[in-house]
Structures are given as structure tokens and as C-alpha cells.
mmCIF file of C-alpha atoms in Angstrom:
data_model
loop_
_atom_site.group_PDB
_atom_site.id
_atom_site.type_symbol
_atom_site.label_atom_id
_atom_site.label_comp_id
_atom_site.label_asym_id
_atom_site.label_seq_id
_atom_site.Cartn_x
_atom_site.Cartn_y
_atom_site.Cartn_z
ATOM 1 C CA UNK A 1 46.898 71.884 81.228
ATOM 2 C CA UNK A 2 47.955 71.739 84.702
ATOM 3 C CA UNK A 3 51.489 72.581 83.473
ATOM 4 C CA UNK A 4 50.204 75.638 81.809
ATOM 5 C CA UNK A 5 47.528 76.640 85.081
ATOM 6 C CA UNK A 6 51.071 77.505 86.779
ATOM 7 C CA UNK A 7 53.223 79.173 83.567
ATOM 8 C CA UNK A 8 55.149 75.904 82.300
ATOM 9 C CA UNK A 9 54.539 75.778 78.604
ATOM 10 C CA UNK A 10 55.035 73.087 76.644
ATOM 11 C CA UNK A 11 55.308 72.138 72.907
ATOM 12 C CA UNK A 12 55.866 67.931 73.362
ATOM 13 C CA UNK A 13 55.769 67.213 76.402
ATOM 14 C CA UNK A 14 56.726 63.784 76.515
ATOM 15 C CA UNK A 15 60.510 63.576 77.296
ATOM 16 C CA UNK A 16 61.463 66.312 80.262
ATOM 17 C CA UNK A 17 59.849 69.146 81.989
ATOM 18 C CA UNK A 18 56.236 68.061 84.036
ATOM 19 C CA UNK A 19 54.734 66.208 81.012
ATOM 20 C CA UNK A 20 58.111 63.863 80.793
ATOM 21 C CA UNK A 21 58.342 63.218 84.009
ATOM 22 C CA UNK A 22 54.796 62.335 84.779
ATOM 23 C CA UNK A 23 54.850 59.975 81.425
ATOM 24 C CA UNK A 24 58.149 58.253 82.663
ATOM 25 C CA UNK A 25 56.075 57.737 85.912
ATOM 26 C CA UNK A 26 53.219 56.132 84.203
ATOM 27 C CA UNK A 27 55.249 54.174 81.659
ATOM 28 C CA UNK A 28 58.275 53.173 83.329
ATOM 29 C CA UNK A 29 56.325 50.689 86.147
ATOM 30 C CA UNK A 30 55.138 48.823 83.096
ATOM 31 C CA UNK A 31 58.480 48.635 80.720
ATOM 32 C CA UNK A 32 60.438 47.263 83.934
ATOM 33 C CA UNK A 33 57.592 44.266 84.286
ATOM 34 C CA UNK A 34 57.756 43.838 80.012
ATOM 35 C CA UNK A 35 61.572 43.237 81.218
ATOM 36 C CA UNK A 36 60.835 40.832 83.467
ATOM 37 C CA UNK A 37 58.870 39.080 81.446
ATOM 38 C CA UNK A 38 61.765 39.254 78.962
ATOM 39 C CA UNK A 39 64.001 37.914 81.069
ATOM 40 C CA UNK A 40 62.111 35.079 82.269
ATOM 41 C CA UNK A 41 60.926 33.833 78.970
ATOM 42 C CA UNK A 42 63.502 35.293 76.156
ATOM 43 C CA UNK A 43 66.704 35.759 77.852
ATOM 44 C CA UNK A 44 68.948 35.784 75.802
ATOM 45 C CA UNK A 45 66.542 39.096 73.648
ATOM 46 C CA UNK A 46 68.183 42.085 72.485
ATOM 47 C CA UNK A 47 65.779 44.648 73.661
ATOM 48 C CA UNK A 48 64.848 47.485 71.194
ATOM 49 C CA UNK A 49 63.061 50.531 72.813
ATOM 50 C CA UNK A 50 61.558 53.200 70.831
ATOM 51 C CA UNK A 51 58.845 54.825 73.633
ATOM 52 C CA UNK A 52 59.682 57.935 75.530
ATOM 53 C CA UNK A 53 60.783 59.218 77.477
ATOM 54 C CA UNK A 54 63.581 57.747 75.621
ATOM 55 C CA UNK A 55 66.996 58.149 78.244
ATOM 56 C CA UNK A 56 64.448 57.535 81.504
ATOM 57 C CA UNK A 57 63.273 54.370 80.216
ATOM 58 C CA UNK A 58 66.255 53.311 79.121
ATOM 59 C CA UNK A 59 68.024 54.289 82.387
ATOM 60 C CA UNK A 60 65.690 52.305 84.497
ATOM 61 C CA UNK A 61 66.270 49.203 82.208
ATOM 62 C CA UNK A 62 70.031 49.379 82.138
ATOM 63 C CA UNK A 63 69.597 49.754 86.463
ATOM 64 C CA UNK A 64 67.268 46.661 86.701
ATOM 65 C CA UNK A 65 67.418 44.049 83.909
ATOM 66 C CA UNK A 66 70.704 41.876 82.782
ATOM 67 C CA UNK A 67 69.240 42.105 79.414
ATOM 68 C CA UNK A 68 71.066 44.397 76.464
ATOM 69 C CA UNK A 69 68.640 47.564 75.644
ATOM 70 C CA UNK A 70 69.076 50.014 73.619
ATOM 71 C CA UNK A 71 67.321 53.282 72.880
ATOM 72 C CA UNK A 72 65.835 54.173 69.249
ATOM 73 C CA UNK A 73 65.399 57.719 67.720
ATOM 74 C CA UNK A 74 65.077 58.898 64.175
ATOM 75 C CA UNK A 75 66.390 62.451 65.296
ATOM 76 C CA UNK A 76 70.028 61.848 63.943
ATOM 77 C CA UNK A 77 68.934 60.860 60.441
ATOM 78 C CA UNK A 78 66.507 62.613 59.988
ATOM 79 C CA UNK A 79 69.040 65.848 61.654
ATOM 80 C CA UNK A 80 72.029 64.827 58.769
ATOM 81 C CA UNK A 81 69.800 64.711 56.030
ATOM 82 C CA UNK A 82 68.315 68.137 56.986
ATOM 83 C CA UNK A 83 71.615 69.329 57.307
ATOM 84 C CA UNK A 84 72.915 67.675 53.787
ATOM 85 C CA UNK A 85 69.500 69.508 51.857
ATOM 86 C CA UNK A 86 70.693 72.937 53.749
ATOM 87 C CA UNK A 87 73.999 73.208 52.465
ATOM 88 C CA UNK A 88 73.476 72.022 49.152
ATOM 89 C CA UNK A 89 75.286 68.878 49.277
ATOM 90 C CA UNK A 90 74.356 64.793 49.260
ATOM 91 C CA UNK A 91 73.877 62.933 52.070
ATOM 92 C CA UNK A 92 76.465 60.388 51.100
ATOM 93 C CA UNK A 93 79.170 62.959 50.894
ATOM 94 C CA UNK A 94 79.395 64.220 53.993
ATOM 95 C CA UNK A 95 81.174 63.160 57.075
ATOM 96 C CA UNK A 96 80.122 63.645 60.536
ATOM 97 C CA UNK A 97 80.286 63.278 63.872
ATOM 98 C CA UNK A 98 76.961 63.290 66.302
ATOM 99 C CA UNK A 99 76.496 62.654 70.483
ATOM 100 C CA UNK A 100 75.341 63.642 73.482
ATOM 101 C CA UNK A 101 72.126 62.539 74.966
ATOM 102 C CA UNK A 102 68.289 61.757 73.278
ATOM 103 C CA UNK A 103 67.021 64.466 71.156
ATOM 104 C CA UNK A 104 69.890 66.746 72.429
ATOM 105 C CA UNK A 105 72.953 65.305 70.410
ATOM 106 C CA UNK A 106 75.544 67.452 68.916
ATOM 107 C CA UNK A 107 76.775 67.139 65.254
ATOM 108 C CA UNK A 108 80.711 68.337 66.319
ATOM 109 C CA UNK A 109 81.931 67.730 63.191
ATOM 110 C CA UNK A 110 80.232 68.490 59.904
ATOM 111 C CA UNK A 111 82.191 68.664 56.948
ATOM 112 C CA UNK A 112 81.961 67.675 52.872
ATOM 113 C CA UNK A 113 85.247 66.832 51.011
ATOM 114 C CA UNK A 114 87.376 67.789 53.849
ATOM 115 C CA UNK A 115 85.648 71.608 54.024
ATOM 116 C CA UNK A 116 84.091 72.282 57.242
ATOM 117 C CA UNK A 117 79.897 73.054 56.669
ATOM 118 C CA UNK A 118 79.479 75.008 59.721
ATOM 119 C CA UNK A 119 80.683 78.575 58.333
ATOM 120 C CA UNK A 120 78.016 78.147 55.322
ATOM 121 C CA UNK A 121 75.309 76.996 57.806
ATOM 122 C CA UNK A 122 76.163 79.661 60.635
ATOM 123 C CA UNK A 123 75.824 82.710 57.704
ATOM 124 C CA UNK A 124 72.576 81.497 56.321
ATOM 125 C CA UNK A 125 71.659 80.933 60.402
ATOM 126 C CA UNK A 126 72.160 84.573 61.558
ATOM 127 C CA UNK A 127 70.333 85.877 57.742
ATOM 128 C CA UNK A 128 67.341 83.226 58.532
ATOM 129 C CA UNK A 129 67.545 84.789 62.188
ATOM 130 C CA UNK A 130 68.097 88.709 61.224
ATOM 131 C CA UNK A 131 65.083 88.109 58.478
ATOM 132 C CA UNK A 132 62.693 87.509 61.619
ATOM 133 C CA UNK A 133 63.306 90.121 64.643
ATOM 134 C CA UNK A 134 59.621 90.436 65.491
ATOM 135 C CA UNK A 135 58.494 86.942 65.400
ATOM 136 C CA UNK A 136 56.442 88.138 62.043
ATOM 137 C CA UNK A 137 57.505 85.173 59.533
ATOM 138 C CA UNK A 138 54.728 82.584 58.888
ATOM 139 C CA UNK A 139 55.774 79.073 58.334
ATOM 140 C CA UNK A 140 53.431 77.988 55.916
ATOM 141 C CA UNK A 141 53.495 74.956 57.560
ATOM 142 C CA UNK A 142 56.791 74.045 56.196
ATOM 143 C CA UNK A 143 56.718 75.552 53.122
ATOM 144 C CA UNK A 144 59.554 78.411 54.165
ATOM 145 C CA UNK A 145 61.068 75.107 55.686
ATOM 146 C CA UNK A 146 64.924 77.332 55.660
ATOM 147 C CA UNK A 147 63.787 79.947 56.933
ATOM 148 C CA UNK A 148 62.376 78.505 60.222
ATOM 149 C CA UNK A 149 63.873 75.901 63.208
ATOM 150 C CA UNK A 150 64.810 79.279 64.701
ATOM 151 C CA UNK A 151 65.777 77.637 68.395
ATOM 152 C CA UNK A 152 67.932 75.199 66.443
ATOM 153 C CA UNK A 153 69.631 77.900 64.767
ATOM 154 C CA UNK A 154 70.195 80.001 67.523
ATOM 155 C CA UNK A 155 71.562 77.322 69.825
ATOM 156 C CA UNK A 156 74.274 76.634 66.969
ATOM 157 C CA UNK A 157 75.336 80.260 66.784
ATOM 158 C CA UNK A 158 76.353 80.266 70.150
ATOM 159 C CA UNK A 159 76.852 77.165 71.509
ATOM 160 C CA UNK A 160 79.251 75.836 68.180
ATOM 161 C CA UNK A 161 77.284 72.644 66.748
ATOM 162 C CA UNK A 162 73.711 71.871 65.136
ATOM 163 C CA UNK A 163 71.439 69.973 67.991
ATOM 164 C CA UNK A 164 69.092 66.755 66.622
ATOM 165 C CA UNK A 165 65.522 67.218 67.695
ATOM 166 C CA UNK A 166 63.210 70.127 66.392
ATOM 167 C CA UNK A 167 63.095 73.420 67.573
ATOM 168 C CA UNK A 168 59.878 73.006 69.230
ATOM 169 C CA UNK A 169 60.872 70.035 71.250
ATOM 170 C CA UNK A 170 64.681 71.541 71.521
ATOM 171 C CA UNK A 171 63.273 74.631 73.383
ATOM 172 C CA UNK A 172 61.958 72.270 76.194
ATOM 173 C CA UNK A 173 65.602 71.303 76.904
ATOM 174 C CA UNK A 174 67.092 74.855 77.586
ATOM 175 C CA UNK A 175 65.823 77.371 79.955
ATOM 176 C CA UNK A 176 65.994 80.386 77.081
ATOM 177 C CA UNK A 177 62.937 80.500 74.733
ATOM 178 C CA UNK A 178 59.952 79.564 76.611
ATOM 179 C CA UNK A 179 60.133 81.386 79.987
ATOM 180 C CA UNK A 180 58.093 84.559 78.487
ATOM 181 C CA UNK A 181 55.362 85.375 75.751
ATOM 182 C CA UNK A 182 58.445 87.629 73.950
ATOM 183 C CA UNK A 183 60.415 84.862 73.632
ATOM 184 C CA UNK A 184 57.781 82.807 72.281
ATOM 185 C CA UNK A 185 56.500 85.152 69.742
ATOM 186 C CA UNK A 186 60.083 85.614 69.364
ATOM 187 C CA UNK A 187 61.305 82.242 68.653
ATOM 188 C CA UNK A 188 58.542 79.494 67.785
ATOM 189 C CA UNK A 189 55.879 78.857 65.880
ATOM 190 C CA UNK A 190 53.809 76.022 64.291
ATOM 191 C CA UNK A 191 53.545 72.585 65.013
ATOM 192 C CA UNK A 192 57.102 71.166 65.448
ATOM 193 C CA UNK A 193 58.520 74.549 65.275
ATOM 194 C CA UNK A 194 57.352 74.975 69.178
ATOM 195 C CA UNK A 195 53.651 75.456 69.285
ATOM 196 C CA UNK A 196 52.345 75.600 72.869
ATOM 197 C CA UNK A 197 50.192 72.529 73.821
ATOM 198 C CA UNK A 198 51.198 71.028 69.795
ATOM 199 C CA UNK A 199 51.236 67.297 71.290
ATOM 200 C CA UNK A 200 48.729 67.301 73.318
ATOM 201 C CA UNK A 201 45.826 69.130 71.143
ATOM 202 C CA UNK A 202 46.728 67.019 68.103
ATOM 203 C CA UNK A 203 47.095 63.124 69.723
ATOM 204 C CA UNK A 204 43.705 62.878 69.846
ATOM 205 C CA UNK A 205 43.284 63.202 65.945
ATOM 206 C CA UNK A 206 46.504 61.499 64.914
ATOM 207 C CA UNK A 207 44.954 57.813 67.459
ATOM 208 C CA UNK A 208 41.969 58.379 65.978
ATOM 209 C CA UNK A 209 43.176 58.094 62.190
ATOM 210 C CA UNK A 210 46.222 55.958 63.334
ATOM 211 C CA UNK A 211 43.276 53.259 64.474
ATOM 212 C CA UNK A 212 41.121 53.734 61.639
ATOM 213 C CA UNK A 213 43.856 53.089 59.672
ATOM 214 C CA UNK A 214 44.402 49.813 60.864
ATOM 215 C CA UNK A 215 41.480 48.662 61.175
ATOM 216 C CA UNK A 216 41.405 49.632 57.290
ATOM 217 C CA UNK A 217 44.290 47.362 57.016
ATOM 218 C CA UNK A 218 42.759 44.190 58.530
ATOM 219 C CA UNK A 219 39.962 43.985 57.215
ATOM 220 C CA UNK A 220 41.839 44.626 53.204
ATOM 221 C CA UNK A 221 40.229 47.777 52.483
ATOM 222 C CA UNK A 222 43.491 49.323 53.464
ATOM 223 C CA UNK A 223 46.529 47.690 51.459
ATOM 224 C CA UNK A 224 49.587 46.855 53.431
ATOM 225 C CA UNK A 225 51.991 48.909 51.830
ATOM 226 C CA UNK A 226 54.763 50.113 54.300
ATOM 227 C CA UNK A 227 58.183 50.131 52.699
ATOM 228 C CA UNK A 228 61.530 50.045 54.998
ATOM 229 C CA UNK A 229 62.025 53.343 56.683
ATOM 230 C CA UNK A 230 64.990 54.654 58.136
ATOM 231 C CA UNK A 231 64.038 53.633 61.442
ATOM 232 C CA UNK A 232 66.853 51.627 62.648
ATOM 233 C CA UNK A 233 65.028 48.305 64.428
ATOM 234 C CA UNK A 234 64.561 46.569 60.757
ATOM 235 C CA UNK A 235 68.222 47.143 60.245
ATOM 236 C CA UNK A 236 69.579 45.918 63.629
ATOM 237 C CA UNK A 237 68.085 43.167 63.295
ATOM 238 C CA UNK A 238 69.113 42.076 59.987
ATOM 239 C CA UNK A 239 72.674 42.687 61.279
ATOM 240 C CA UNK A 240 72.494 40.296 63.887
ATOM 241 C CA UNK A 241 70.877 38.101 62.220
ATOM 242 C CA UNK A 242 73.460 37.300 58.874
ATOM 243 C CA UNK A 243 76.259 38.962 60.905
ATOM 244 C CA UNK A 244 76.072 42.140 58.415
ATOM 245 C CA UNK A 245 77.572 44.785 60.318
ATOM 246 C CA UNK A 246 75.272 47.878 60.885
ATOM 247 C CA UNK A 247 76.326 51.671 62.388
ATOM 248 C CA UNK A 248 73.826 53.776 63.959
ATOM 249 C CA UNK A 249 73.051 56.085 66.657
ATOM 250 C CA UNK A 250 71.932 54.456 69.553
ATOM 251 C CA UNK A 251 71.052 55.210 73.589
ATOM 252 C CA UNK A 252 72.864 53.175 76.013
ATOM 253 C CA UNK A 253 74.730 53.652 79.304
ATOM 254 C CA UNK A 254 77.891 55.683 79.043
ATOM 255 C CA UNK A 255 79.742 52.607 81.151
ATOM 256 C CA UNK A 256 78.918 50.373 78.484
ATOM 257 C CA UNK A 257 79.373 46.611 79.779
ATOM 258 C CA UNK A 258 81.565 47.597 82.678
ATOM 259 C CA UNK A 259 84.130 49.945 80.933
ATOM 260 C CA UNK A 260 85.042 53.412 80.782
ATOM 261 C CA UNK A 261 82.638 55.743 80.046
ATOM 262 C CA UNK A 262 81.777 56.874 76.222
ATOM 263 C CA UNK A 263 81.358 60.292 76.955
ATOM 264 C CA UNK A 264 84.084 61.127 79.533
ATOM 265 C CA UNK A 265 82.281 64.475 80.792
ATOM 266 C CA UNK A 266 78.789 63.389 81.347
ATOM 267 C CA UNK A 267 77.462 61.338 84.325
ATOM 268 C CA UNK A 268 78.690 57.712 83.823
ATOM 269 C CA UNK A 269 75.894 56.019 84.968
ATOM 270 C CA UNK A 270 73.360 58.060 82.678
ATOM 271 C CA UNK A 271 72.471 57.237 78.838
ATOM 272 C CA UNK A 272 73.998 58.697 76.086
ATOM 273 C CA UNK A 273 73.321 58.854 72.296
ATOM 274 C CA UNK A 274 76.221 57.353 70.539
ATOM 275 C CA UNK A 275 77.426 55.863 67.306
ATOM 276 C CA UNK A 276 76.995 52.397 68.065
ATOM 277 C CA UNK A 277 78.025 49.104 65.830
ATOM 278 C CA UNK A 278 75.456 46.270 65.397
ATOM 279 C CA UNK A 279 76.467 42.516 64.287
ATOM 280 C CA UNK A 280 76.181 38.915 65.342
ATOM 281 C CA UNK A 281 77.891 39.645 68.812
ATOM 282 C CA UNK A 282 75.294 42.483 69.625
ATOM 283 C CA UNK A 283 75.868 45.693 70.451
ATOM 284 C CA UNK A 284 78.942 47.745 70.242
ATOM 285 C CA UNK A 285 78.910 51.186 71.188
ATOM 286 C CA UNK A 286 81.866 53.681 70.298
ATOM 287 C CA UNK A 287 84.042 55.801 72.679
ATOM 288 C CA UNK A 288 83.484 59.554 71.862
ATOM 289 C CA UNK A 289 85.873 61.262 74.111
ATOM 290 C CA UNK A 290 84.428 64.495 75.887
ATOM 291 C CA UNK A 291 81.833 66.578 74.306
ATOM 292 C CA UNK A 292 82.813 70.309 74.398
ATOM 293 C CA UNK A 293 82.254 71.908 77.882
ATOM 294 C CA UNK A 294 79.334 74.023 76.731
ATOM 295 C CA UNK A 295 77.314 71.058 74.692
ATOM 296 C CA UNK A 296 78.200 68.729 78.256
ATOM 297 C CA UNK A 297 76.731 71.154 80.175
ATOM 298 C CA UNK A 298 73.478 71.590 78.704
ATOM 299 C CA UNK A 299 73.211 67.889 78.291
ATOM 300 C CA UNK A 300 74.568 67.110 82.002
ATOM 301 C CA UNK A 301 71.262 69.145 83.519
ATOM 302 C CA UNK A 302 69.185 67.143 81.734
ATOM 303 C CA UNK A 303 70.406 63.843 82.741
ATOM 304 C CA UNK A 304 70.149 64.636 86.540
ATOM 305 C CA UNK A 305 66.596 65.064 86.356
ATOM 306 C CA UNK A 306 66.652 61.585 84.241
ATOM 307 C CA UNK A 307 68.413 60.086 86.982
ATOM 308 C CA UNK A 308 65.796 61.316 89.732
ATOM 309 C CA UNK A 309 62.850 60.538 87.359
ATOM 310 C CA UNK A 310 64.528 56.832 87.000
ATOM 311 C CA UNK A 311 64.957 56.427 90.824
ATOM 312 C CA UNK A 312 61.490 57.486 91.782
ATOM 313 C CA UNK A 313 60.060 55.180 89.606
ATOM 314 C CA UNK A 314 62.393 52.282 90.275
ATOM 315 C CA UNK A 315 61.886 52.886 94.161
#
């Protein structure tokens, strides 16, 4: 609310702008004691984090803990399989490539049997986009699923690759679609799709049935009935465990144990998002190379003010 008093709008709110930083200044105190307590009595942990503001956290725990952390999303599968449904092929089949930083990771390389998806995507992009000029399509929530993620789309016409968070929480990151009520109208809409103040009006609702839930559960009228998700924690550690290697797409610092950096053109002491290999001697995150100038960029801005929100609370 205080945000909005002075013309900052937010969808999220929870990983940059005023809402991310204030949350990585409540939060952050209390993760670096957790990781002291780690240290002390499980040293030899491999810390899983899945709380946002996903790169501050982590960047204050790779500055202040010997312990190895790493940074879980469900933005890059749940991104691929999107992608898969959209141009009409399986998951399975396609190759890819996907970094950058939290819930702003590029897919550079999409392609299915050696064809490259982008052309088919960008077409239906720019038709989804043309279909919409006065901000007039209803969502349905999520019934005219194709039609919508309008920042997302945009972004990849002219900055080259699909990004991995929703278009709501995507329009946070750049400083094009919610400066002005045009652009708003123009661009978001519903829920995830960028509705102003979406987080915050609905939390109260989702803790409330979250708890009720399960209390439900413990007291068996509620059945215990989750199956395994595509989360990544169950998976990680099952590959440590038997040794099993495991890939995913993980946040951790670009100088990963001491080396050279995994993204070459963003800030080697920040977090990245990378494709990182799980087994029996931990964590082993993959060298990308250098994102394309225009995807570093955009990702670069973000991580300085990830760097200052780490510092203040550190210090």
C-alpha cells in the first residue's frame, strides 16, 4: 500500500522493487541465524532454499556461511513445459538451453529435432499480441491461456529468447509495462498475468485455507495424499543419497567454489540460475558462457540492487 501511496505498482511483490527489498530485510536476519545454526549442529548439510527473495537470500548465504546452498524455483519447468504445450510438441523432445538469474532466465536455445521453435513461437507471439491492441481480451482466468502472458511475449519479440517467470511477476523486472495506467491496461491482466496488488490481496485467503488444510490433515479428516511434484528438493536428495545423478536448474554464485565465473558477463560475485548436476559429491553447477548482451543487461540491473539489498542486511 505504501508502494502504491507514491505510484510503484506491484503484482508480487516479493522478489525486487519496495516489496522485495523490504521482505529480504525482514527475512534475511533470520535465514543467516538458521545458517548458523546449520553450521554449528549439521555441518556437513547441503542447504536447500526455496523462500524469496530467492538470489538475495541466497547471496547473503553464499557471503556468510561455509555451507553449500542452493536456490530452488519451479519457473524453468514449469517455463519448458509451457513452451512444449505452445508449439505443439512433447516435452521429452525438445532440447534446450535456459540461464540467467531467478525468475528472469533465458531459454537461448529452443529447438525440437534439430528445428529451431522460436520462429513458430515469435508468429503466434506478434498474432496473440496484434489480437489485443486495446487491452480488451479477458482471460477467463486461464481459459484463453495462448492468448495471454502478453509481457512474456513481448519481451521475446524483441529481446530474442522466452523469459521463466509469469508475465505479472516478469513486468516487475523491466522498467516498460508498469510505469503508466496505458501500459497496464495495455499489457496485464488477472492474477499471474500482472494484476496490481494480486499477492498481497489474495495471501490472506490462500494462509487461511493453506492452515485449515493442515490442520485437516492431522487430525485424519484430511488424507495425506501429496504425490512427487516437480519441485526439485525430493529429487536432489535422492541423488545424493544412492549417487543417482540428477540435472536441474539451480541458483548459486557465478564463482562457483573458487573458479571462473558461470556466466562470464554478469557480476561474479552475484547468483545465477544455472543448469546444475546433483550426485553423491554435491553440487555441480555448469559453465554457460556469456548470455547475449541484451538478456545480461536486463539481468545485470537486477543483481546490483540484490547485491545492495544483501549488504544492508548482512551489515
Amino acid at each position: 500500500d505504501i508502494p502504491a501511496k507514491y505510484g510503484v505498482n506491484q503484482c508480487i511483490g516479493d522478489t525486487v522493487g519496495p516489496g522485495g527489498l523490504f521482505k529480504a530485510l525482514r527475512t534475511i536476519p533470520v535465514w543467516l541465524d538458521i545458517l548458523k545454526d546449520a553450521e554449528r549442529l549439521c555441518p556437513n548439510a547441503l542447504v536447500l532454499n526455496y523462500t524469496n527473495p530467492m538470489s538475495m537470500m541466497c547471496l547473503a548465504a553464499v557471503r556468510t556461511t561455509s555451507l553449500p546452498v542452493i536456490g530452488l524455483c519451479h519457473s524453468v519447468q514449469g517455463t519448458s513445459k509451457l513452451l512444449a504445450k505452445r508449439a505443439g510438441v512433447l516435452i521429452n523432445e525438445i532440447v534446450w538451453d535456459c540461464a540467467g538469474i531467478n525468475h528472469l532466465a533465458w531459454f537461448t536455445r529452443l529447438e525440437h529435432q534439430g528445428k529451431n521453435l522460436y520462429p513458430r513461437l515469435m508468429e503466434q507471439a506478434r498474432l496473440d499480441l496484434a489480437r489485443d491492441p486495446e487491452g480488451k481480451l479477458s482471460d477467463k482466468q486461464g481459459q484463453e491461456e495462448d492468448f495471454l502472458d502478453l509481457v512474456r511475449k513481448d519481451m521475446m519479440l524483441h529481446f530474442g529468447a522466452f523469459i521463466t517467470e509469469s508475465s505479472g511477476h516478469l513486468s516487475e523486472y523491466v522498467p516498460y509495462y508498469r510505469k503508466r495506467p496505458d501500459l497496464l491496461k495495455r499489457y496485464c491482466r488477472s492474477r499471474y498475468e500482472g494484476q496490481s496488488s494480486f499477492y498481497a490481496d489474495a495471501w490472506p485467503t490462500w494462509r487461511a485455507t493453506a492452515d485449515a488444510k493442515r490442520a485437516q490433515m492431522v487430525d485424519g479428516t484430511e488424507p495425506i495424499t501429496w504425490a512427487r511434484s516437480h519441485e526439485y528438493a525430493a529429487f536432489i536428495i535422492e541423488a545424493r543419497e544412492k549417487d543417482s545423478p540428477f540435472t536441474l536448474h539451480g541458483n548459486v554464485a557465478n564463482r562457483w567454489k573458487g573458479g571462473g565465473p558461470l556466466i562470464a558477463n554478469l557480476p561474479h560475485d552475484g547468483i545465477v540460475e544455472v543448469k546444475t548436476i546433483v550426485d553423491r559429491s554435491g553440487l555441480n553447477p555448469c559453465v554457460v558462457g556469456r548470455l547475449p548482451p541484451q538478456m545480461a543487461a536486463i539481468c545485470a540491473a537486477n543483481m546490483a540492487v540484490y547485491d545492495l539489498g544483501a549488504e544492508a542486511a548482512i551489515h
